[in-house]
Amino acid sequence: MDNVFTYWAFGLTFSSELEFPELLSHELDGNADVHMSWGTVPDKLTGSDVTSAQGLAMSASRYLLKIQDIAFYYVENGNRVIIERQPGADDKTIRLYLLSNVMAALLHQKDAIPLHASAVACHNGLALFCGDSGAGKSTTITAMQQKGYQIFSDDICVLRLSCFLKENICAWPSYPVVKLWENSYQVTGTHLAGNEYQLRAGISKYARFYHSSFSREPRAIKHIFILETKPGISHPQEKRLNASEAFEALISKTYRPVQVSGMNKRKVNFSIISKLAGGVSVSRLTRPEGYNSIDAVTQLIENRLKEVN
Amino acid sequence: MKTKPITPETIIYKNDDRFLSNLLGDELVMMDLSTGDYINLNPVGADIWDMLTEPISVNELLNRTVNTYHITAEQATPPVFDFVNHLYEKNLVLIQSHLA
């Protein structure tokens, strides 16, 4: 019988035939929420509710992703993942696609929303940093860590309609890895790990593991910062948004937005995002392009967090 | 492109199946579930949207707007018609029938 590894991630428990150093090991108390195994995936998905593109097909409860020379992935009913390894593939890259696109699909199948945001713990809750790829989420939480804040999650925070803590919307973390570009290590003065933590050959992005300080408990969202760069400004600015502006900023920030429409999750996405926009304070944090303003950025963040709490 | 013109006698009703709405402060945000597009209604638009609890003629909408905001029919007519046309273009309301 194959080895089975058990983990906690994204608010779910996993039983997996693949080993994931990225994930937090976890002793199961009963059955796992999700089973992941090697196997053969369906050739394609059929049905009137299926949308397909090159190498990708999905419906509300089935998801098929084919990455040539790496792996084919199939997710079903929010509880089963099958991975079909392709010849010549390396394990790390197989895991990279699984932890991003495939996990997002799994969460959508469970009516959870993966928000494209990193977060730090603050005053009994969370400060979220929301933005597109390259907006500075991981760099910002690393800089905040150096000011004494504990990192809660990198890249994805999981939201569910059912998750409230004393009327505050709460979020679960993803897994204990911060993924930083090489120059972000320099910007934040963090020590760059060795090449074994490089995410993919040819890409200068590296992983920092923080398993020993990772917490599985969901926390109440206290404030959301929308991170953006803007040409033509000379220093970082931060501005509070009203509920409509917050909604507009947040509605596009679901991770892997194509899955929201393809998997028929617009209703859930709208419900959660509009609750968030109406119930949490949100501000837009814009910084100049092209130079390192991280100290000014963290100052603005700390000022706002003092005000919010 | 919509071909039926909106007249004072036109009866309109909410396209409930296709839209989800949520109050954000004093504005209303509505999402078209079939396209993912969303539209914001300011407080006045949200008030008028509230009057559509049942199918209602545009004339009756005008009357209620005049009474709610204490303005004249001349003042109310252009913005209310614009608003109703806008809702119709966006599929937020449908036309039930035209009275003769």
Tab-separated table of C-alpha atoms in Angstrom:
chain	number	residue	atom	x	y	z
A	1	MET	CA	0.000	0.000	0.000
A	2	ASP	CA	1.242	3.492	-0.785
A	3	ASN	CA	2.253	5.853	1.955
A	4	VAL	CA	-0.479	8.274	2.951
A	5	PHE	CA	0.336	11.780	4.194
A	6	THR	CA	-2.201	13.836	6.138
A	7	TYR	CA	-2.370	17.626	6.201
A	8	TRP	CA	-4.380	20.675	7.208
A	9	ALA	CA	-4.667	23.482	4.627
A	10	PHE	CA	-7.182	26.133	3.451
A	11	GLY	CA	-9.582	25.179	6.279
A	12	LEU	CA	-9.700	21.527	5.176
A	13	THR	CA	-8.023	18.238	6.082
A	14	PHE	CA	-6.290	16.169	3.445
A	15	SER	CA	-5.236	12.576	2.991
A	16	SER	CA	-2.687	12.448	0.185
A	17	GLU	CA	-0.565	9.894	-1.672
A	18	LEU	CA	1.733	12.771	-2.660
A	19	GLU	CA	3.986	14.299	-0.078
A	20	PHE	CA	3.674	18.103	0.333
A	21	PRO	CA	6.498	19.683	2.344
A	22	GLU	CA	4.659	22.989	1.825
A	23	LEU	CA	1.641	21.905	3.855
A	24	LEU	CA	1.199	21.591	7.605
A	25	SER	CA	1.235	17.942	8.726
A	26	HIS	CA	-1.876	17.090	10.684
A	27	GLU	CA	-3.122	14.059	12.554
A	28	LEU	CA	-6.626	13.263	11.332
A	29	ASP	CA	-9.513	13.080	13.734
A	30	GLY	CA	-11.840	10.914	11.649
A	31	ASN	CA	-11.965	11.029	7.861
A	32	ALA	CA	-10.130	13.575	5.770
A	33	ASP	CA	-12.210	16.216	3.952
A	34	VAL	CA	-10.280	15.626	0.732
A	35	HIS	CA	-8.494	12.600	-0.754
A	36	MET	CA	-5.653	13.156	-3.211
A	37	SER	CA	-4.191	10.260	-5.175
A	38	TRP	CA	-2.210	9.344	-8.258
A	39	GLY	CA	-4.393	7.964	-11.033
A	40	THR	CA	-5.814	8.510	-14.480
A	41	VAL	CA	-8.024	11.517	-15.153
A	42	PRO	CA	-11.004	11.611	-17.521
A	43	ASP	CA	-10.034	12.437	-21.078
A	44	LYS	CA	-12.508	15.310	-21.140
A	45	LEU	CA	-15.628	16.592	-19.391
A	46	THR	CA	-18.989	16.453	-21.085
A	47	GLY	CA	-22.315	17.964	-20.152
A	48	SER	CA	-24.343	21.090	-20.857
A	49	ASP	CA	-22.957	22.728	-17.724
A	50	VAL	CA	-19.316	22.279	-18.748
A	51	THR	CA	-17.204	25.144	-20.081
A	52	SER	CA	-13.968	24.220	-21.823
A	53	ALA	CA	-10.881	25.920	-23.138
A	54	GLN	CA	-7.448	24.674	-24.155
A	55	GLY	CA	-6.356	22.171	-21.495
A	56	LEU	CA	-9.092	23.239	-19.089
A	57	ALA	CA	-12.697	22.194	-18.458
A	58	MET	CA	-14.999	22.830	-15.538
A	59	SER	CA	-18.525	22.701	-14.195
A	60	ALA	CA	-19.920	23.362	-10.731
A	61	SER	CA	-18.673	20.032	-9.345
A	62	ARG	CA	-15.963	18.821	-11.773
A	63	TYR	CA	-12.676	20.387	-12.801
A	64	LEU	CA	-10.079	19.123	-15.273
A	65	LEU	CA	-6.706	20.810	-15.845
A	66	LYS	CA	-4.082	19.462	-18.227
A	67	ILE	CA	-0.585	20.948	-17.977
A	68	GLN	CA	1.521	19.356	-20.713
A	69	ASP	CA	4.699	17.587	-19.542
A	70	ILE	CA	3.774	18.217	-15.908
A	71	ALA	CA	0.500	16.615	-14.825
A	72	PHE	CA	-3.200	16.329	-15.485
A	73	TYR	CA	-5.437	17.142	-12.510
A	74	TYR	CA	-9.065	16.199	-11.856
A	75	VAL	CA	-11.147	17.531	-8.941
A	76	GLU	CA	-14.590	16.254	-8.084
A	77	ASN	CA	-17.304	17.283	-5.615
A	78	GLY	CA	-14.918	19.225	-3.413
A	79	ASN	CA	-13.517	16.023	-1.914
A	80	ARG	CA	-11.433	14.127	-4.446
A	81	VAL	CA	-8.324	15.032	-6.412
A	82	ILE	CA	-6.671	12.744	-8.957
A	83	ILE	CA	-3.239	13.562	-10.326
A	84	GLU	CA	-1.933	11.925	-13.488
A	85	ARG	CA	1.815	12.479	-13.664
A	86	GLN	CA	3.229	13.183	-17.157
A	87	PRO	CA	6.576	11.706	-18.258
A	88	GLY	CA	9.591	13.764	-17.195
A	89	ALA	CA	7.698	15.889	-14.687
A	90	ASP	CA	9.331	16.981	-11.418
A	91	ASP	CA	7.389	16.755	-8.172
A	92	LYS	CA	7.859	20.381	-7.169
A	93	THR	CA	6.187	21.717	-10.314
A	94	ILE	CA	3.380	19.173	-10.001
A	95	ARG	CA	2.742	20.522	-6.499
A	96	LEU	CA	2.979	24.147	-7.625
A	97	TYR	CA	-0.007	23.833	-9.976
A	98	LEU	CA	-1.923	21.787	-7.455
A	99	LEU	CA	-1.479	24.325	-4.657
A	100	SER	CA	-2.689	27.145	-6.880
A	101	ASN	CA	-5.194	26.354	-9.638
A	102	VAL	CA	-6.357	22.988	-8.331
A	103	MET	CA	-6.849	24.098	-4.729
A	104	ALA	CA	-8.796	27.134	-5.945
A	105	ALA	CA	-11.130	24.833	-7.894
A	106	LEU	CA	-11.550	22.572	-4.865
A	107	LEU	CA	-12.501	25.553	-2.702
A	108	HIS	CA	-14.969	26.818	-5.299
A	109	GLN	CA	-16.594	23.380	-5.414
A	110	LYS	CA	-17.129	23.725	-1.660
A	111	ASP	CA	-18.737	27.192	-2.056
A	112	ALA	CA	-15.718	28.806	-0.440
A	113	ILE	CA	-14.072	31.841	-2.001
A	114	PRO	CA	-10.271	31.968	-2.285
A	115	LEU	CA	-9.448	35.654	-2.024
A	116	HIS	CA	-6.208	36.794	-3.643
A	117	ALA	CA	-4.806	38.263	-0.471
A	118	SER	CA	-2.025	37.847	2.062
A	119	ALA	CA	-2.641	38.617	5.728
A	120	VAL	CA	-1.017	39.396	9.054
A	121	ALA	CA	-2.517	39.002	12.505
A	122	CYS	CA	-3.404	42.222	14.306
A	123	HIS	CA	-5.412	43.013	17.465
A	124	ASN	CA	-7.528	39.862	17.687
A	125	GLY	CA	-8.063	39.808	13.954
A	126	LEU	CA	-6.494	40.154	10.548
A	127	ALA	CA	-5.214	42.843	8.245
A	128	LEU	CA	-5.578	41.656	4.648
A	129	PHE	CA	-3.468	42.823	1.716
A	130	CYS	CA	-5.374	42.269	-1.464
A	131	GLY	CA	-4.086	42.650	-4.998
A	132	ASP	CA	-3.229	41.114	-8.320
A	133	SER	CA	-0.032	39.149	-8.885
A	134	GLY	CA	2.887	41.536	-8.524
A	135	ALA	CA	0.969	44.030	-6.399
A	136	GLY	CA	3.283	43.490	-3.424
A	137	LYS	CA	1.243	41.284	-1.079
A	138	SER	CA	4.040	38.919	-0.062
A	139	THR	CA	6.625	41.693	0.190
A	140	THR	CA	4.314	43.744	2.394
A	141	ILE	CA	3.576	40.954	4.878
A	142	THR	CA	7.280	40.131	5.074
A	143	ALA	CA	8.020	43.782	5.889
A	144	MET	CA	5.231	43.799	8.500
A	145	GLN	CA	6.712	40.633	10.004
A	146	GLN	CA	9.885	42.566	10.614
A	147	LYS	CA	7.851	45.140	12.518
A	148	GLY	CA	6.641	42.364	14.814
A	149	TYR	CA	3.409	41.255	13.125
A	150	GLN	CA	2.762	37.554	12.706
A	151	ILE	CA	2.159	36.319	9.155
A	152	PHE	CA	-1.252	34.623	8.878
A	153	SER	CA	-1.363	33.587	5.227
A	154	ASP	CA	0.341	34.281	1.900
A	155	ASP	CA	-1.405	34.732	-1.465
A	156	ILE	CA	-4.769	33.165	-0.568
A	157	CYS	CA	-7.207	33.725	2.300
A	158	VAL	CA	-10.297	31.500	2.357
A	159	LEU	CA	-13.738	33.037	2.920
A	160	ARG	CA	-17.007	31.247	3.550
A	161	LEU	CA	-20.533	32.617	4.087
A	162	SER	CA	-20.841	30.503	7.209
A	163	CYS	CA	-17.711	31.857	8.837
A	164	PHE	CA	-18.427	34.632	11.281
A	165	LEU	CA	-16.750	35.336	14.587
A	166	LYS	CA	-18.984	37.548	16.736
A	167	GLU	CA	-20.547	39.045	13.592
A	168	ASN	CA	-17.164	39.653	11.974
A	169	ILE	CA	-16.450	37.924	8.694
A	170	CYS	CA	-13.471	35.658	9.172
A	171	ALA	CA	-10.892	33.984	6.991
A	172	TRP	CA	-8.828	30.789	7.037
A	173	PRO	CA	-5.188	30.697	6.039
A	174	SER	CA	-3.810	28.636	3.157
A	175	TYR	CA	-0.485	27.005	4.094
A	176	PRO	CA	2.764	28.073	5.772
A	177	VAL	CA	4.830	29.275	2.837
A	178	VAL	CA	5.614	32.851	1.760
A	179	LYS	CA	6.636	33.085	-1.895
A	180	LEU	CA	8.921	36.009	-2.640
A	181	TRP	CA	10.745	37.281	-5.680
A	182	GLU	CA	14.488	37.539	-5.277
A	183	ASN	CA	14.496	41.349	-5.191
A	184	SER	CA	11.783	41.361	-2.517
A	185	TYR	CA	14.172	39.556	-0.232
A	186	GLN	CA	16.574	42.465	-0.785
A	187	VAL	CA	13.873	45.106	-0.352
A	188	THR	CA	12.821	43.705	3.011
A	189	GLY	CA	16.313	42.777	4.124
A	190	THR	CA	15.369	39.124	4.511
A	191	HIS	CA	17.945	36.390	4.160
A	192	LEU	CA	17.528	34.485	0.903
A	193	ALA	CA	17.308	30.722	1.338
A	194	GLY	CA	19.185	28.267	-0.827
A	195	ASN	CA	18.240	27.040	-4.248
A	196	GLU	CA	16.323	24.092	-2.873
A	197	TYR	CA	13.527	26.567	-2.068
A	198	GLN	CA	13.348	27.926	-5.576
A	199	LEU	CA	9.747	27.477	-6.732
A	200	ARG	CA	10.557	26.549	-10.290
A	201	ALA	CA	13.700	26.286	-12.384
A	202	GLY	CA	14.285	29.518	-14.261
A	203	ILE	CA	12.068	31.664	-12.026
A	204	SER	CA	13.762	33.660	-9.262
A	205	LYS	CA	10.965	33.236	-6.787
A	206	TYR	CA	11.707	31.498	-3.510
A	207	ALA	CA	9.728	29.920	-0.713
A	208	ARG	CA	10.042	30.731	2.998
A	209	PHE	CA	8.510	28.115	5.257
A	210	TYR	CA	6.942	29.053	8.592
A	211	HIS	CA	5.336	25.828	9.784
A	212	SER	CA	6.212	26.360	13.440
A	213	SER	CA	4.261	29.622	13.747
A	214	PHE	CA	1.357	28.769	11.427
A	215	SER	CA	-2.073	28.863	13.040
A	216	ARG	CA	-5.044	26.902	11.698
A	217	GLU	CA	-7.695	28.954	13.460
A	218	PRO	CA	-9.815	31.367	11.391
A	219	ARG	CA	-9.645	34.994	12.468
A	220	ALA	CA	-11.946	38.012	12.078
A	221	ILE	CA	-11.040	40.403	9.252
A	222	LYS	CA	-10.463	43.865	10.728
A	223	HIS	CA	-9.235	45.812	7.712
A	224	ILE	CA	-8.436	45.234	4.049
A	225	PHE	CA	-5.740	47.105	2.135
A	226	ILE	CA	-6.056	47.071	-1.651
A	227	LEU	CA	-2.484	47.256	-2.976
A	228	GLU	CA	-1.750	49.025	-6.257
A	229	THR	CA	1.100	50.787	-7.997
A	230	LYS	CA	0.378	54.073	-9.707
A	231	PRO	CA	2.519	56.074	-12.118
A	232	GLY	CA	3.073	59.752	-11.523
A	233	ILE	CA	2.914	59.819	-7.726
A	234	SER	CA	5.962	60.602	-5.633
A	235	HIS	CA	5.143	58.782	-2.407
A	236	PRO	CA	2.711	56.110	-1.168
A	237	GLN	CA	-0.867	57.172	-0.415
A	238	GLU	CA	-3.639	55.501	1.506
A	239	LYS	CA	-7.326	56.320	1.198
A	240	ARG	CA	-10.387	54.878	2.880
A	241	LEU	CA	-13.032	53.511	0.480
A	242	ASN	CA	-16.795	53.625	0.954
A	243	ALA	CA	-18.795	50.408	0.648
A	244	SER	CA	-19.473	50.736	-3.105
A	245	GLU	CA	-15.859	51.551	-3.889
A	246	ALA	CA	-14.767	48.648	-1.691
A	247	PHE	CA	-17.105	46.299	-3.539
A	248	GLU	CA	-15.749	47.428	-6.907
A	249	ALA	CA	-12.176	46.933	-5.726
A	250	LEU	CA	-12.802	43.529	-4.161
A	251	ILE	CA	-15.084	41.901	-6.751
A	252	SER	CA	-12.172	41.308	-9.119
A	253	LYS	CA	-9.877	39.965	-6.403
A	254	THR	CA	-11.113	36.381	-6.231
A	255	TYR	CA	-8.226	34.027	-6.985
A	256	ARG	CA	-8.509	32.439	-10.444
A	257	PRO	CA	-11.582	34.512	-11.442
A	258	VAL	CA	-12.283	32.353	-14.511
A	259	GLN	CA	-13.419	29.637	-12.096
A	260	VAL	CA	-16.124	31.902	-10.659
A	261	SER	CA	-18.007	31.985	-13.945
A	262	GLY	CA	-16.956	28.563	-15.236
A	263	MET	CA	-18.030	26.819	-12.046
A	264	ASN	CA	-21.260	28.786	-11.639
A	265	LYS	CA	-20.156	30.441	-8.403
A	266	ARG	CA	-21.208	34.032	-9.164
A	267	LYS	CA	-23.946	33.966	-6.550
A	268	VAL	CA	-21.668	32.798	-3.753
A	269	ASN	CA	-18.883	35.131	-4.840
A	270	PHE	CA	-21.255	38.097	-4.939
A	271	SER	CA	-22.775	37.264	-1.561
A	272	ILE	CA	-19.427	36.966	0.172
A	273	ILE	CA	-17.774	39.962	-1.481
A	274	SER	CA	-20.752	42.259	-0.904
A	275	LYS	CA	-20.896	41.194	2.759
A	276	LEU	CA	-17.187	41.926	3.035
A	277	ALA	CA	-17.484	45.331	1.340
A	278	GLY	CA	-20.395	46.321	3.534
A	279	GLY	CA	-18.999	44.972	6.794
A	280	VAL	CA	-15.238	45.581	6.902
A	281	SER	CA	-13.237	48.790	6.582
A	282	VAL	CA	-11.298	48.904	3.319
A	283	SER	CA	-8.670	51.319	2.001
A	284	ARG	CA	-6.662	51.624	-1.174
A	285	LEU	CA	-2.887	51.805	-0.728
A	286	THR	CA	-1.128	53.101	-3.832
A	287	ARG	CA	2.624	53.300	-4.152
A	288	PRO	CA	4.904	54.791	-6.813
A	289	GLU	CA	6.301	52.557	-9.515
A	290	GLY	CA	9.951	51.782	-9.786
A	291	TYR	CA	11.387	52.429	-6.363
A	292	ASN	CA	11.465	50.959	-2.930
A	293	SER	CA	8.980	52.734	-0.663
A	294	ILE	CA	8.406	49.853	1.745
A	295	ASP	CA	9.143	51.890	4.890
A	296	ALA	CA	6.602	54.557	3.972
A	297	VAL	CA	4.111	51.827	3.077
A	298	THR	CA	4.441	50.054	6.423
A	299	GLN	CA	4.091	53.391	8.204
A	300	LEU	CA	0.773	54.065	6.436
A	301	ILE	CA	-0.396	50.553	7.291
A	302	GLU	CA	0.438	50.906	10.971
A	303	ASN	CA	-1.271	54.305	11.171
A	304	ARG	CA	-4.462	52.877	9.678
A	305	LEU	CA	-4.433	49.801	11.910
A	306	LYS	CA	-4.115	51.993	15.017
A	307	GLU	CA	-7.185	53.907	13.859
A	308	VAL	CA	-9.224	50.815	13.074
A	309	ASN	CA	-8.691	49.192	16.465
B	1	MET	CA	-30.705	46.335	-28.702
B	2	LYS	CA	-34.128	46.907	-27.134
B	3	THR	CA	-36.908	47.651	-29.563
B	4	LYS	CA	-39.864	48.332	-27.271
B	5	PRO	CA	-39.958	51.976	-26.226
B	6	ILE	CA	-40.812	52.825	-22.635
B	7	THR	CA	-43.963	54.932	-22.317
B	8	PRO	CA	-45.835	56.160	-19.237
B	9	GLU	CA	-48.244	53.245	-19.659
B	10	THR	CA	-45.523	50.600	-19.765
B	11	ILE	CA	-45.698	48.166	-16.873
B	12	ILE	CA	-42.326	46.961	-15.661
B	13	TYR	CA	-41.217	44.411	-13.093
B	14	LYS	CA	-37.937	43.252	-11.549
B	15	ASN	CA	-35.940	40.576	-13.313
B	16	ASP	CA	-35.426	38.764	-10.007
B	17	ASP	CA	-34.103	35.474	-11.328
B	18	ARG	CA	-31.138	37.046	-12.973
B	19	PHE	CA	-30.045	39.572	-10.374
B	20	LEU	CA	-28.796	39.425	-6.855
B	21	SER	CA	-28.647	42.628	-4.873
B	22	ASN	CA	-27.110	43.789	-1.658
B	23	LEU	CA	-27.230	47.007	0.293
B	24	LEU	CA	-23.849	48.702	0.674
B	25	GLY	CA	-24.268	51.645	2.983
B	26	ASP	CA	-27.056	53.641	1.330
B	27	GLU	CA	-26.337	52.383	-2.163
B	28	LEU	CA	-27.505	49.195	-3.773
B	29	VAL	CA	-25.176	46.951	-5.741
B	30	MET	CA	-26.761	44.491	-8.163
B	31	MET	CA	-25.031	41.677	-9.965
B	32	ASP	CA	-26.168	40.176	-13.246
B	33	LEU	CA	-25.617	36.497	-12.470
B	34	SER	CA	-25.450	35.516	-16.104
B	35	THR	CA	-22.708	37.954	-17.120
B	36	GLY	CA	-20.953	38.882	-13.897
B	37	ASP	CA	-21.567	42.572	-14.610
B	38	TYR	CA	-22.646	44.677	-11.700
B	39	ILE	CA	-24.386	47.999	-11.410
B	40	ASN	CA	-24.552	50.478	-8.507
B	41	LEU	CA	-27.706	52.356	-7.657
B	42	ASN	CA	-27.296	55.570	-5.687
B	43	PRO	CA	-29.757	56.246	-2.816
B	44	VAL	CA	-32.397	57.761	-5.143
B	45	GLY	CA	-32.080	54.855	-7.583
B	46	ALA	CA	-32.253	52.449	-4.662
B	47	ASP	CA	-35.470	54.148	-3.490
B	48	ILE	CA	-37.037	53.856	-6.915
B	49	TRP	CA	-35.914	50.224	-7.149
B	50	ASP	CA	-37.721	49.660	-3.868
B	51	MET	CA	-40.965	50.857	-5.451
B	52	LEU	CA	-40.802	47.906	-7.842
B	53	THR	CA	-41.984	45.358	-5.273
B	54	GLU	CA	-44.772	44.543	-7.710
B	55	PRO	CA	-45.249	45.202	-11.423
B	56	ILE	CA	-45.849	48.929	-11.729
B	57	SER	CA	-46.527	51.362	-14.561
B	58	VAL	CA	-43.998	54.084	-15.273
B	59	ASN	CA	-46.748	56.620	-14.619
B	60	GLU	CA	-47.248	55.278	-11.123
B	61	LEU	CA	-43.463	55.373	-10.557
B	62	LEU	CA	-43.494	59.032	-11.593
B	63	ASN	CA	-46.337	59.790	-9.171
B	64	ARG	CA	-44.549	58.132	-6.283
B	65	THR	CA	-41.295	59.918	-7.070
B	66	VAL	CA	-43.107	63.269	-7.174
B	67	ASN	CA	-44.626	62.547	-3.765
B	68	THR	CA	-41.478	61.188	-2.163
B	69	TYR	CA	-39.184	63.998	-3.239
B	70	HIS	CA	-41.716	66.847	-3.356
B	71	ILE	CA	-40.853	67.800	-6.929
B	72	THR	CA	-43.034	68.487	-9.942
B	73	ALA	CA	-43.900	65.983	-12.649
B	74	GLU	CA	-41.854	68.092	-15.101
B	75	GLN	CA	-38.803	67.802	-12.849
B	76	ALA	CA	-39.274	64.081	-12.239
B	77	THR	CA	-40.021	62.916	-15.778
B	78	PRO	CA	-36.588	63.104	-17.482
B	79	PRO	CA	-34.555	61.442	-14.693
B	80	VAL	CA	-37.159	58.749	-13.984
B	81	PHE	CA	-37.470	57.881	-17.683
B	82	ASP	CA	-33.691	57.837	-18.046
B	83	PHE	CA	-33.435	55.574	-15.036
B	84	VAL	CA	-36.121	53.162	-16.200
B	85	ASN	CA	-34.571	53.003	-19.673
B	86	HIS	CA	-31.211	52.309	-18.071
B	87	LEU	CA	-32.695	49.471	-15.983
B	88	TYR	CA	-34.352	48.071	-19.100
B	89	GLU	CA	-31.141	48.234	-21.158
B	90	LYS	CA	-29.326	46.340	-18.402
B	91	ASN	CA	-32.072	43.687	-18.162
B	92	LEU	CA	-32.763	44.650	-14.563
B	93	VAL	CA	-36.457	45.125	-15.382
B	94	LEU	CA	-38.709	43.469	-17.913
B	95	ILE	CA	-41.843	44.751	-19.611
B	96	GLN	CA	-45.090	43.050	-18.634
B	97	SER	CA	-47.461	44.703	-21.075
B	98	HIS	CA	-48.446	47.980	-22.645
B	99	LEU	CA	-51.851	49.341	-21.706
B	100	ALA	CA	-53.770	50.619	-24.669
